[in-house]
Structures are given as structure tokens and as C-alpha cells.
Amino acid sequence: MPERQKRSHTVHRLCLRHTIDNELAEQRKRVFRLAINNQRHTLLKSTKLETKMDDKNLHVAMYPWFGMGHLTPYLCLANKLAAAGHKVSYFIPTKTIPRFEHFNLHPDLITFIPVTVPHVEGLPLGTETTANVPHPMHSHLMTAMDLTLPFIEATLRKIKPHFVLYDFPHWLPSVARPLGIKCIHYCVLRPAAVGYMSDYGRELVNDKWTEEEFLKPPSGFPCSSIRLYPFECRGMAAAFNSEYGKGMLLAQRLTIAFTASDAIAFNTCVEMEGPYCDFLEKAFGKPLILAGPVLPEPPTTALEEGWASWLEGFKPKTVIYCSLGSEIVLEKNQFQELVLGLELTGLPFLAALKPPVGAMTVEEALPQGFEERNKGKGLVHGRWSPQVQILGHPSVGCFATHSGAGSMTEGMVSECQLVLIPYVGDQGINARLMARDLKIGVEVERGEEDGTLTKEAVCKAIKAVMDDSKFAKEVRDNHSKLRAVLLREGLEDFYIDDFVKKLYGLLESGSEA
């Protein structure tokens, strides 16, 4: 039996254990592939949204993973769909709603449905999102999310949306499909990252990932300079082979989540990742729907006075803004190397970092004498910061980022030069996409075997994009050109219109498109 077919049988055995009907899944798979061959067309063909449904507005439900890097892009898409007149029911943990209410730009069309996150052993009481707990506890939170299945099923039965968009809750198709609801796996990762990490054409032993498998991309992966370092491969293999939710490995969960969907969607565009999208459509054998770049909405309020007054004390485009997202926690020595690297540049800097391992605050973890030496020109804090507004401030000229998908988009449409410091998961692939394929930023050099970061490497990368060298000019020019493409008038509207058009097509197809 061919290896790919073996993989398919393994997937369907898993699906059966999780209430996804085996025979029906096989039937759908055949229909998916037939439809792909018959209905594939060029995404960039300029057309107006036309339907056979008498302009009927859609009702879309969304249930993203309880991580800030998932909740936020889902709400961004919800705002785009609501702006086009469509209704969105957004499932979100109850106590998290206040943090997102001001991002809901269309409360008349976007309804937050509060979800009570069950308590499970191993989680602190009241835990709702990944921002509340360290990474080793995320599996317990996934177990809690899985336990919401009865509530989600009952609510879907009541509100009867046309579609439900999801990512990590792999069981959603098994409860939504019997209700006549189409299921879209809306993935917040980049297509390049998903393609590199896919099992398409790989020879896995007992469905287990090895470090060696991640050293190279899968067969048929687009021509690219994207590769992972040994320390990243170890981390990736460990993650894929670890339990993520009770009784299920992360690799199994993702496989089922992708396989069981009616279509897969990404927030990207062919102008940036076209070859990777083509590869994924072939690898998964089902429709790939692009929502476009799904850019963050312009801030509706001014930057807080405290931030603004501090930034205004510096010349235009001179301040380094460094942020590693809401979840990355560094070892103390790596935290110190990073901030010392910022200091070494001689440029003013603002760093939003979580306290390192073993520290309660960032202040207690700073190198000796650091605060005194940098008083008035360098600031490190552990509080939340309004990233989009800071990146848009005239004084900020460099963005040192972990290369998470959301920050990646925000960085690309800013006028700041990009310095990339990836740490976990897909971030290394994102960084290589930007630094090597698109050549719009510079990645900080790390120890390939252990991932060690040094202050000299941090300083070198920042100076490489901030000085007046030929290389820096080339990177800035590339970034400027891509930014112009992403911000081109009408681009987002075209993609959202096409996204909705394809959703209508899925409904009109009867079974699957």
C-alpha cells in the first residue's frame, strides 16, 4: 500500500475514534479532489461578487483556540466580514470578552458568545487563555476547550450559522456537519509554515516525527531558502509528538482538523505566498480560500500620553521597538543578552518583554547597572503595549519581533525596519520567509545547535537594517515595495469579496466544493 494511503487510513482511524464517520470522510475526500480539478481558477481575476442566492447575507460562527495570537486574527476577519454586511457569532471565553470589546467594530453584526472554560486538573483556577499560563500548561487548556463540545454543539444547533471557522478544536466538523453547517479550518499560521510542516510526501515511522524530517521541507515544496536549524527541529519534533489535550498528540489533532474540514482558509494573498498556497491545495486536496492580508484596522484612539511623550523625545525613525509577543518567556541569561544587544546599538529603545524564567518582574532581571546606564534613552517593561500604535509613531524606526504571524503582518505594513528573533513553532519559518525569500528584514544569528542568542548578534542585525549600507537600502526598498502592495487600494476588498464568493460556492455545491 502506498505510503500516502497508509497515512490516510491512519487519519481516518483517528477520526473514527473522535466521532467523525470514516466512510463519510472518504466520500468527501473524493468529492474534494474532483472539485479541485474542475473548479480551480485564478484568484487574481478581477470580478465583482456574484451569487445565485439573491444577495443573501452569510452567518458565520467562529471558534478559535484560546490563544491571543488566534483570537485576535479571527476577530480581524470578523470585522472584515461584518463590514461587508455578514453576521458573525464569535465564541470567546467569558472573562476575556472585555479585552476584545473595543476591537469589535461592528457590534450590530458581531455577537460575542461567552464560553465558560471548564476547570481541569493542572490548570490554575480561572484560566481562560494561553496568556494566563506557561506553555507546559497549554495541553491542559486544550483539554478544557475540548470539554466545551456539548455547549458548542447546542449553541450551533440553536443559532444555525452557514459556516463555522475553527482551528484547534478538531471535533467541530463532527458536531457541525450533521447540523448542515459547513466547516472551514481557518489557519492563523502562514501557508509557507504549514506547507513546510506538512506530512505530504514524507516517510514517517508509526506516524512519529523525527528531528531529521524537519531538517528539510516535504517533497514538492516550492523552491525556497526556508530551512530549520537543528535546535528548531528538536523543538518541532518534540511539540508534534507531545500530548496536546487529553489523549491526543498535537500532530494527530492538526491532521484531523485539516482533514475533516470542507475547505481551508488563510489570511494571506498570492502576491506574497502564491507558490506555497498552490502547494497546500495540492497537498490537502481540497479548496484553499484566501482572505487576503487581513490588515489591522487603523487605531481609533491616540497613543496613550505616557508612551507618546516618551517617544517624542527622540528623532524620527531612530527608536527600536522590541516585542516577543504575549507568550514567549526567555531564560534569564538570554533575556539579558537581548537587552544588552539593544543597548549596544547606541540607539534609543523600547522593549516590551515578559519577565524571564524565575523572575517576577523585568526590572529585577535586568543586568546590573542597566537601568542607570540607559536612563532616558532605553526602557524595558513587562506590561502590555499598544503595538500597532507604537509602530506607527514617527520616532520608531525598527521593529525587533519574534516573527509570530500577527506581528509579522503588523511589521510588514509598518514603515519600521524588521529584525527577526524567532523562538518557537512556525516563527523560524516566518523569519526565513521574510529575511531570505522576501528579503524584507534581517534575522538575528543564533547558535544553530542550541539557539544561543548573543548581544553582539542582536546589535549586528539591528545595525544591518538601520545603517546606510547598500544591503540596508536593498532591504528597505524590498520592504517598501511589499508594503505598497499590501496597502494597495482595493486589495483587501477584492480578497474579502472573493472569500465570501467562495463561501457561497461551498453552500451552492450541495455537498463540498
Coordinates of C-alpha atoms in Angstrom, one line a residue, residues 30 34 36 150 159 174 202 224 244 291 331-332 346 382 399-400 407 418 430 440 453 466 480 483 492:
R30 CA -13.1 12.0 -3.2
L34 CA -12.8 16.0 -8.0
I36 CA -10.5 20.9 -7.1
P150 CA -21.6 19.9 24.3
I159 CA -28.1 29.8 16.1
S174 CA -18.2 16.0 13.7
R202 CA 7.2 12.4 3.9
S224 CA 12.8 28.4 -1.3
Y244 CA -2.0 18.5 23.3
A291 CA -9.0 36.2 3.0
E331 CA 15.7 32.2 30.2
K332 CA 17.3 34.9 32.3
G346 CA 23.6 53.1 20.9
G382 CA 6.6 43.9 31.3
F399 CA 10.8 46.5 15.0
A400 CA 12.6 43.6 16.6
S407 CA 3.2 40.6 14.4
L418 CA 12.4 44.4 10.6
N430 CA 8.2 33.0 9.1
I440 CA 12.4 42.5 3.8
L453 CA 21.5 34.4 21.4
M466 CA 19.4 50.8 10.3
S480 CA 8.7 49.4 0.9
R483 CA 4.2 47.3 1.9
E492 CA -8.3 43.9 0.8

